[in-house]
Amino acid sequence: MARSSIRAHGPTESLRAKARLGIALALAPAIAGCVSYEPAPVDVSQVLGQLRARTWELPLDADRGASEGAAPDQLAAFAITHNPSLQAVRAQIGVAEALLVEAGLLSDPEFGWDAMNALASQLIGDSPSSHDYLSGLGLSITLPRPGELDAKKGAARWQVEEARIKVVYGEWLLARDVFIAYEEVREALVLLEQNRDLIEVAQSTRDYFDRAQAAGAATAIQANLASGDLLAIQADRVRLQARLRDARHRLNALLGLPPSTEIPLASPEDRETSEKPEIDPEELVERSLSLRPDLAALQASYEAAEEDVRLEVARQFPLVSIGTGIWFQPGFFTRFNRPAIDTAIARRETLRSEIEAQVHEVRRDIQDAYASLGETRRELAFLESELLPNAEESLRLAGEAFDAGEVTFVEILTLQRALVDARTRTTVARAELQRRRWRLLAAEGTLLTRNDDQAHRDDEQETER
């Protein structure tokens, strides 16, 4: 009886050993290709140290020496490389590219063993045989539905494209903000310089009134008014210094530099301020449709949604798995994927509406920027040709009339205040005109600065794809 039992179980033990060996050989390549987990903790103190160590270096230019200061295009190129927020957006490309690889993979085969035959033999009092163990082995491979794999890869490709365009969109916004922030720093510097000159003029006026009061030629009220004008201009200097500090902080934040960094800027005469030929705003709108990265990003999202519709349509067919048997998943309970198809179509139509709304917004943006530029240009032309020359001439004539005894001290002070106001308004209008030029170029989609290194990296990645 014992010998019979040994004969009955001997082939079974041998079969089990062979099965274990086969499983081990099958799993060996998978185990060899596994990646071990490596933690990557983030030390915020180290991150802060790296940000503090970042410095500004003016790029050498064949046409502009390093001593001339930084031009806005140089600042924008630096910001595109070093701005932390843009770097975070750029990192999303790697995620999208990894998802593209995943989308092109087939489902892994499934191996299994069902012990029910062996258990059933034991339940009815028989000893499990090799047939019972062999019949429990199973293999299954799930086949993609027709067009399903192509649709998944198509959607993933457009998601990669969307991620890349979002980087371009971020660069576009960043370049616009850097150009405007640059102009705000320049404006604050010019106003501070004018304020210094005005303080010297107000000091000389106050000293003159003080001497006139001592000689009995001016009253105490007149001398006090002259001192009040000087104090008001000195108070403006404190405000302008705070304005310069705030403008520098905003610019440094865009550049990814420490707030206390002071970057020498190009003088106004070194900047490119040539007027572009007048173009009809509707023509600018037409041209912007192929240049604006925000529109391109929405179009990429729409194309990805289009592929999602195709994917869900492909998923309405039964899911088939083959191997040691054939299995069908017909989709009765999911209504043959009809709700998912409707959802994908609705998402696609939502993006179509968003594109229409964005085109409408682009048209408004360009029309507004175009009209604002013309209004500021006309205002500056009036200030430079009429108001400022009039204030300067009035003060000059008042000086001559004062020597002749034809005007009072108070009239001199009033005309001096008018000249201060005219110079300030002219300086502000010049800076505003330049800012509105940048805004119009950005609205057109042409104010997009990318450094050569980043463009080269993008070209290499495109070649690899």
Coordinates of C-alpha atoms in Angstrom, one line a residue:
M1 CA 0.0 0.0 0.0
A2 CA 2.8 2.3 0.8
R3 CA 4.6 1.4 -2.4
S4 CA 1.4 2.2 -4.4
S5 CA 1.2 5.6 -2.7
I6 CA 4.8 6.4 -3.6
R7 CA 4.1 5.5 -7.2
A8 CA 1.0 7.6 -7.3
H9 CA 2.7 10.8 -5.9
G10 CA 6.1 10.4 -7.5
P11 CA 5.2 11.9 -10.9
T12 CA 3.3 14.6 -9.2
E13 CA 6.3 15.8 -7.2
S14 CA 8.4 15.7 -10.3
L15 CA 5.9 17.7 -12.1
R16 CA 5.8 20.3 -9.3
A17 CA 9.5 20.6 -9.4
K18 CA 9.5 21.2 -13.2
A19 CA 6.7 23.7 -12.8
R20 CA 8.6 25.6 -10.2
L21 CA 11.7 25.6 -12.4
G22 CA 9.7 26.8 -15.4
I23 CA 8.2 29.6 -13.4
A24 CA 11.6 30.6 -12.1
L25 CA 13.1 30.7 -15.6
A26 CA 10.2 32.7 -16.9
L27 CA 10.5 35.3 -14.1
A28 CA 14.3 35.6 -14.2
P29 CA 14.4 38.1 -17.1
A30 CA 11.7 40.2 -15.5
I31 CA 13.5 40.2 -12.1
A32 CA 16.8 41.1 -13.9
G33 CA 15.1 44.1 -15.5
C34 CA 13.6 45.5 -12.3
V35 CA 14.6 48.9 -11.0
S36 CA 15.4 49.2 -7.4
Y37 CA 13.8 52.0 -5.4
E38 CA 16.1 55.0 -4.7
P39 CA 14.7 57.7 -2.5
A40 CA 15.2 61.3 -3.6
P41 CA 14.3 63.5 -0.6
V42 CA 14.1 67.3 -1.0
D43 CA 16.0 69.6 1.3
V44 CA 14.3 73.0 1.2
S45 CA 17.4 74.5 2.9
Q46 CA 19.6 73.2 0.1
V47 CA 17.1 74.6 -2.4
L48 CA 17.2 78.0 -0.8
G49 CA 21.0 77.8 -0.8
Q50 CA 21.0 77.1 -4.6
L51 CA 18.7 80.0 -5.2
R52 CA 20.9 82.3 -3.2
A53 CA 24.0 81.3 -5.1
R54 CA 22.5 82.2 -8.4
T55 CA 24.0 85.3 -9.9
W56 CA 23.5 87.4 -13.0
E57 CA 26.1 87.5 -15.7
L58 CA 25.6 89.8 -18.7
P59 CA 26.0 87.8 -21.9
L60 CA 28.7 89.1 -24.2
D61 CA 27.3 90.5 -27.5
A62 CA 29.2 91.4 -30.6
D63 CA 27.1 94.6 -31.0
R64 CA 26.8 95.5 -27.3
G65 CA 29.6 95.5 -24.8
A66 CA 29.2 94.3 -21.3
S67 CA 29.6 97.8 -19.9
E68 CA 26.4 99.0 -21.6
G69 CA 24.1 97.2 -19.3
A70 CA 21.5 94.5 -19.9
A71 CA 18.9 94.9 -22.7
P72 CA 15.4 93.5 -22.3
D73 CA 16.0 90.6 -24.7
Q74 CA 19.0 89.5 -22.8
L75 CA 17.1 89.6 -19.6
A76 CA 14.3 87.6 -21.2
A77 CA 16.7 84.9 -22.5
F78 CA 18.2 84.6 -19.0
A79 CA 14.8 84.3 -17.4
I80 CA 13.7 81.6 -19.8
T81 CA 16.6 79.4 -18.5
H82 CA 16.5 80.3 -14.8
N83 CA 12.9 81.1 -13.8
P84 CA 11.9 78.4 -11.3
S85 CA 8.2 78.4 -12.3
L86 CA 9.1 77.9 -16.0
Q87 CA 11.5 75.1 -15.1
A88 CA 8.6 73.3 -13.3
V89 CA 6.4 73.6 -16.4
R90 CA 9.3 72.3 -18.6
A91 CA 9.6 69.3 -16.3
Q92 CA 6.1 68.2 -17.3
I93 CA 7.4 67.4 -20.8
G94 CA 9.2 64.4 -19.3
V95 CA 6.0 63.2 -17.7
A96 CA 4.1 63.4 -21.0
E97 CA 6.9 61.6 -22.9
A98 CA 6.9 58.8 -20.3
L99 CA 3.1 58.5 -20.7
L100 CA 3.7 58.2 -24.5
V101 CA 5.9 55.2 -24.0
E102 CA 3.3 53.6 -21.7
A103 CA 0.6 54.2 -24.3
G104 CA 2.4 52.2 -26.9
L105 CA 2.8 49.0 -24.7
L106 CA 0.7 45.9 -25.1
S107 CA -1.0 44.3 -22.1
D108 CA 1.2 41.8 -20.3
P109 CA 0.3 38.1 -20.7
E110 CA -1.3 36.6 -17.6
F111 CA -0.1 33.3 -16.2
G112 CA -2.0 31.4 -13.6
W113 CA -2.9 28.0 -12.0
D114 CA -6.3 26.9 -10.8
A115 CA -6.3 24.4 -8.0
M116 CA -9.9 23.5 -8.4
N117 CA -9.4 20.2 -10.3
A118 CA -6.9 19.0 -7.7
L119 CA -9.2 20.0 -4.8
A120 CA -12.2 18.4 -6.5
S121 CA -10.3 15.1 -6.7
Q122 CA -9.4 15.2 -3.0
L123 CA -13.0 16.1 -2.1
I124 CA -14.4 13.0 -3.8
G125 CA -11.7 10.8 -2.2
D126 CA -9.3 10.4 -5.1
S127 CA -5.7 11.4 -5.1
P128 CA -4.8 14.3 -7.4
S129 CA -3.1 13.2 -10.6
S130 CA -0.7 14.9 -12.9
H131 CA -3.7 15.6 -15.2
D132 CA -5.4 17.5 -12.4
Y133 CA -2.4 19.7 -11.9
L134 CA -1.7 20.3 -15.6
S135 CA -5.3 21.2 -16.3
G136 CA -5.0 24.0 -13.8
L137 CA -2.3 25.9 -15.7
G138 CA -3.5 28.9 -17.7
L139 CA -2.2 31.6 -20.0
S140 CA -4.1 34.6 -21.3
I141 CA -3.1 37.5 -23.6
T142 CA -5.5 40.4 -23.9
L143 CA -5.6 41.7 -27.5
P144 CA -6.1 45.4 -28.2
R145 CA -9.3 46.3 -30.0
P146 CA -9.1 47.5 -33.6
G147 CA -7.6 51.0 -33.6
E148 CA -7.3 51.1 -29.8
L149 CA -3.5 51.2 -29.6
D150 CA -3.2 53.8 -32.4
A151 CA -5.7 56.0 -30.6
K152 CA -3.9 55.7 -27.3
K153 CA -0.6 56.6 -28.9
G154 CA -2.2 59.5 -30.8
A155 CA -3.7 61.0 -27.7
A156 CA -0.3 60.6 -25.8
R157 CA 1.5 62.3 -28.7
W158 CA -0.8 65.3 -28.6
Q159 CA -0.4 65.4 -24.8
V160 CA 3.4 65.6 -25.3
E161 CA 2.9 68.4 -27.9
E162 CA 0.6 70.2 -25.5
A163 CA 3.2 70.0 -22.8
R164 CA 5.8 71.4 -25.2
I165 CA 3.5 74.2 -26.3
K166 CA 2.7 75.0 -22.6
V167 CA 6.5 75.6 -22.2
V168 CA 6.4 78.0 -25.2
Y169 CA 3.3 79.6 -23.7
G170 CA 5.2 80.1 -20.4
E171 CA 8.2 81.5 -22.2
W172 CA 5.8 83.9 -24.1
L173 CA 4.2 85.2 -20.8
L174 CA 7.6 85.4 -19.1
A175 CA 9.2 87.3 -21.9
R176 CA 6.3 89.8 -21.9
D177 CA 6.5 90.3 -18.1
V178 CA 10.3 90.7 -18.2
F179 CA 10.1 93.4 -20.9
I180 CA 7.5 95.3 -18.9
A181 CA 9.4 94.9 -15.6
Y182 CA 12.5 96.1 -17.3
E183 CA 10.7 99.2 -18.5
E184 CA 9.3 99.8 -15.0
V185 CA 12.9 99.7 -13.5
R186 CA 14.1 102.1 -16.2
E187 CA 11.2 104.5 -15.5
A188 CA 11.9 104.5 -11.8
L189 CA 15.6 105.2 -12.4
V190 CA 14.9 108.1 -14.8
L191 CA 12.3 109.5 -12.3
L192 CA 14.9 109.3 -9.5
E193 CA 17.5 111.1 -11.7
Q194 CA 15.0 113.8 -12.5
N195 CA 14.1 114.0 -8.9
R196 CA 17.7 114.6 -8.0
D197 CA 17.9 117.4 -10.5
L198 CA 14.7 118.9 -9.2
I199 CA 16.0 118.8 -5.6
E200 CA 19.0 120.8 -6.7
V201 CA 16.8 123.4 -8.4
A202 CA 14.4 123.6 -5.4
Q203 CA 17.4 124.0 -3.0
S204 CA 18.8 126.8 -5.0
T205 CA 15.3 128.4 -5.1
R206 CA 14.9 128.0 -1.3
D207 CA 18.4 129.5 -0.7
Y208 CA 17.4 132.4 -3.0
F209 CA 14.3 133.1 -1.0
D210 CA 16.1 132.7 2.3
R211 CA 18.6 135.4 1.2
A212 CA 15.8 137.6 -0.1
Q213 CA 14.0 137.2 3.2
A214 CA 17.1 138.2 5.1
A215 CA 17.5 141.2 2.9
G216 CA 13.9 142.2 3.4
A217 CA 12.9 141.5 -0.3
A218 CA 10.7 138.5 0.5
T219 CA 8.3 137.6 3.2
A220 CA 8.5 134.7 5.6
I221 CA 5.5 133.1 3.9
Q222 CA 7.2 133.2 0.5
A223 CA 10.4 131.6 2.0
N224 CA 8.3 129.0 3.7
L225 CA 6.6 128.2 0.4
A226 CA 9.9 127.6 -1.2
S227 CA 11.0 125.3 1.6
G228 CA 7.7 123.5 1.3
D229 CA 8.3 122.8 -2.4
L230 CA 11.8 121.4 -1.6
L231 CA 10.3 119.1 1.2
A232 CA 7.6 117.9 -1.2
I233 CA 10.2 116.9 -3.8
Q234 CA 12.3 115.2 -1.2
A235 CA 9.3 113.2 0.0
D236 CA 8.7 112.2 -3.6
R237 CA 12.3 110.8 -3.6
V238 CA 11.5 108.5 -0.8
R239 CA 8.5 107.2 -2.7
L240 CA 10.5 106.8 -5.9
Q241 CA 13.2 104.9 -4.1
A242 CA 10.5 102.5 -2.8
R243 CA 9.1 102.2 -6.3
L244 CA 12.5 101.3 -7.7
R245 CA 13.1 98.7 -5.0
D246 CA 9.7 97.1 -5.8
A247 CA 10.4 97.2 -9.5
R248 CA 13.8 95.5 -9.1
H249 CA 12.3 92.9 -6.8
R250 CA 9.7 92.0 -9.4
L251 CA 12.3 91.8 -12.2
N252 CA 14.6 89.7 -10.1
A253 CA 11.7 87.3 -9.3
L254 CA 11.1 86.8 -13.0
L255 CA 14.8 86.2 -13.6
G256 CA 15.1 83.7 -10.7
L257 CA 17.6 85.9 -8.9
P258 CA 17.9 87.0 -5.2
P259 CA 15.7 90.0 -4.5
S260 CA 18.7 92.2 -3.6
T261 CA 20.4 91.7 -7.0
E262 CA 21.1 95.0 -8.8
I263 CA 21.4 94.5 -12.6
P264 CA 22.8 97.4 -14.6
L265 CA 20.4 98.2 -17.4
A266 CA 21.0 99.5 -20.9
S267 CA 20.5 103.2 -21.2
P268 CA 17.5 104.4 -23.1
E269 CA 19.5 105.5 -26.2
D270 CA 20.9 102.0 -26.4
R271 CA 17.5 100.3 -26.7
E272 CA 15.7 99.4 -29.8
T273 CA 12.7 101.8 -30.1
S274 CA 12.2 102.0 -33.8
E275 CA 8.6 102.3 -34.8
K276 CA 7.0 99.4 -36.7
P277 CA 5.1 100.3 -39.9
E278 CA 1.4 100.7 -39.3
I279 CA -0.5 97.5 -39.8
D280 CA -4.3 97.1 -39.7
P281 CA -5.3 95.5 -36.4
E282 CA -7.4 92.9 -38.2
E283 CA -4.3 91.8 -40.1
L284 CA -2.5 91.5 -36.7
V285 CA -5.4 89.3 -35.5
E286 CA -5.1 87.0 -38.5
R287 CA -1.4 86.7 -38.1
S288 CA -1.6 86.0 -34.4
L289 CA -3.7 82.9 -35.0
S290 CA -0.6 81.0 -36.0
L291 CA 1.8 82.7 -33.5
R292 CA 0.0 82.8 -30.2
P293 CA 1.1 79.8 -28.1
D294 CA -2.0 79.9 -25.9
L295 CA -4.1 79.1 -29.1
A296 CA -1.6 76.4 -30.1
A297 CA -1.9 74.8 -26.6
L298 CA -5.7 74.8 -26.8
Q299 CA -5.5 73.3 -30.3
A300 CA -3.2 70.5 -29.0
S301 CA -5.6 69.8 -26.2
Y302 CA -8.4 69.6 -28.8
E303 CA -6.4 67.1 -30.9
A304 CA -5.8 65.0 -27.8
A305 CA -9.5 65.1 -27.1
E306 CA -10.1 64.0 -30.7
E307 CA -7.9 61.0 -30.2
D308 CA -9.7 60.2 -26.9
V309 CA -13.0 60.1 -28.9
R310 CA -11.4 57.7 -31.3
L311 CA -10.1 55.6 -28.4
E312 CA -13.5 55.3 -26.7
V313 CA -15.2 54.4 -30.0
A314 CA -12.6 51.6 -30.4
R315 CA -13.4 50.4 -26.9
Q316 CA -17.1 49.7 -27.8
F317 CA -16.0 46.4 -29.3
P318 CA -15.7 43.3 -27.2
L319 CA -12.4 42.8 -25.3
V320 CA -10.8 39.5 -26.4
S321 CA -8.2 37.5 -24.5
I322 CA -6.6 34.3 -26.0
G323 CA -4.2 31.8 -24.6
T324 CA -5.0 28.3 -23.2
G325 CA -8.6 29.4 -23.9
I326 CA -10.6 32.3 -25.4
W327 CA -12.4 34.9 -23.2
F328 CA -14.7 37.6 -24.4
Q329 CA -15.8 40.7 -22.5
P330 CA -18.8 41.9 -24.5
G331 CA -19.6 45.1 -22.6
F332 CA -23.2 44.6 -21.8
F333 CA -23.1 46.4 -18.4
T334 CA -21.2 49.3 -19.8
R335 CA -23.7 49.7 -22.7
F336 CA -20.9 49.0 -25.2
N337 CA -19.0 52.0 -23.9
R338 CA -21.6 54.4 -25.1
P339 CA -21.5 56.7 -21.9
A340 CA -17.7 57.0 -22.2
I341 CA -18.0 57.9 -25.9
D342 CA -20.6 60.6 -25.0
T343 CA -18.3 61.9 -22.3
A344 CA -15.3 62.1 -24.7
I345 CA -17.4 63.9 -27.3
A346 CA -18.7 66.4 -24.8
R347 CA -15.1 67.1 -23.7
R348 CA -14.1 67.6 -27.3
E349 CA -17.0 70.1 -27.8
T350 CA -16.0 71.9 -24.6
L351 CA -12.5 72.5 -26.0
R352 CA -14.0 73.7 -29.3
S353 CA -15.9 76.3 -27.4
E354 CA -12.8 77.2 -25.4
I355 CA -10.9 77.8 -28.7
E356 CA -13.7 80.0 -30.0
A357 CA -13.7 82.0 -26.7
Q358 CA -9.9 82.3 -26.8
V359 CA -9.9 83.6 -30.4
H360 CA -12.5 86.1 -29.3
E361 CA -10.2 87.2 -26.4
V362 CA -7.1 87.4 -28.7
R363 CA -9.0 89.7 -31.0
R364 CA -10.1 91.9 -28.1
D365 CA -6.5 91.8 -26.7
I366 CA -4.9 93.0 -29.9
Q367 CA -7.5 95.6 -30.6
D368 CA -7.1 97.0 -27.1
A369 CA -3.3 97.0 -27.2
Y370 CA -3.3 98.6 -30.7
A371 CA -5.7 101.4 -29.6
S372 CA -3.8 102.0 -26.3
L373 CA -0.5 102.3 -28.2
G374 CA -2.0 104.9 -30.5
E375 CA -3.5 106.9 -27.6
T376 CA -0.2 106.9 -25.6
R377 CA 1.7 107.9 -28.7
R378 CA -0.5 110.8 -29.3
E379 CA -0.3 111.8 -25.6
L380 CA 3.5 111.7 -25.6
A381 CA 3.6 113.7 -28.8
F382 CA 1.5 116.4 -27.2
L383 CA 3.6 116.4 -24.0
E384 CA 6.9 116.7 -25.9
S385 CA 5.8 119.2 -28.5
E386 CA 3.4 121.4 -26.5
L387 CA 3.2 121.0 -22.7
L388 CA 6.8 120.5 -21.8
P389 CA 8.2 123.2 -24.1
N390 CA 5.5 125.6 -22.8
A391 CA 6.4 124.9 -19.2
E392 CA 10.1 125.4 -19.8
E393 CA 9.6 128.6 -21.8
S394 CA 7.1 129.9 -19.2
L395 CA 9.7 129.5 -16.4
R396 CA 12.4 131.1 -18.5
L397 CA 10.2 134.1 -19.3
A398 CA 9.2 134.3 -15.6
G399 CA 12.8 134.5 -14.6
E400 CA 13.4 137.5 -17.0
A401 CA 10.1 139.1 -15.8
F402 CA 11.1 138.6 -12.2
D403 CA 14.4 140.4 -12.8
A404 CA 12.3 143.2 -14.2
G405 CA 10.0 143.2 -11.2
E406 CA 7.0 142.1 -13.3
V407 CA 6.1 138.8 -11.4
T408 CA 6.0 137.7 -7.8
F409 CA 7.9 135.0 -6.0
V410 CA 4.7 132.9 -5.7
E411 CA 4.2 133.0 -9.5
I412 CA 7.8 131.7 -9.9
L413 CA 7.1 128.8 -7.6
T414 CA 3.8 128.0 -9.4
L415 CA 5.6 127.9 -12.8
Q416 CA 8.4 125.7 -11.3
R417 CA 5.8 123.2 -10.0
A418 CA 4.2 123.1 -13.4
L419 CA 7.6 122.3 -15.0
V420 CA 8.1 119.5 -12.5
D421 CA 4.7 118.1 -13.3
A422 CA 5.3 118.3 -17.1
R423 CA 8.7 116.6 -16.9
T424 CA 7.2 113.8 -14.7
R425 CA 4.3 113.3 -17.0
T426 CA 6.5 113.1 -20.1
T427 CA 8.8 110.6 -18.5
V428 CA 5.9 108.4 -17.4
A429 CA 4.3 108.6 -20.9
R430 CA 7.6 107.6 -22.6
A431 CA 7.8 104.5 -20.3
E432 CA 4.2 103.7 -20.8
L433 CA 4.6 104.0 -24.6
Q434 CA 7.4 101.4 -24.5
R435 CA 5.4 99.1 -22.2
R436 CA 2.4 99.3 -24.6
R437 CA 4.7 98.4 -27.5
W438 CA 5.8 95.3 -25.6
R439 CA 2.1 94.4 -24.9
L440 CA 1.1 94.8 -28.5
L441 CA 4.1 92.6 -29.6
A442 CA 3.1 90.0 -27.0
A443 CA -0.6 90.2 -28.1
E444 CA 0.6 89.5 -31.7
G445 CA 2.6 86.5 -30.5
T446 CA 5.9 87.9 -31.8
L447 CA 7.4 88.9 -28.5
L448 CA 8.8 85.5 -27.7
T449 CA 12.5 85.2 -26.8
R450 CA 14.2 81.8 -26.6
N451 CA 17.8 81.3 -25.9
D452 CA 19.9 79.3 -28.4
D453 CA 20.7 76.5 -25.9
Q454 CA 17.1 75.7 -25.2
A455 CA 16.2 75.8 -28.9
H456 CA 19.1 73.4 -29.6
R457 CA 17.9 71.0 -26.9
D458 CA 14.4 71.1 -28.3
D459 CA 15.7 70.4 -31.8
E460 CA 17.6 67.4 -30.5
Q461 CA 14.6 66.0 -28.7
E462 CA 12.5 66.4 -31.9
T463 CA 15.1 64.6 -33.9
E464 CA 15.1 61.7 -31.4
R465 CA 11.3 61.5 -31.7

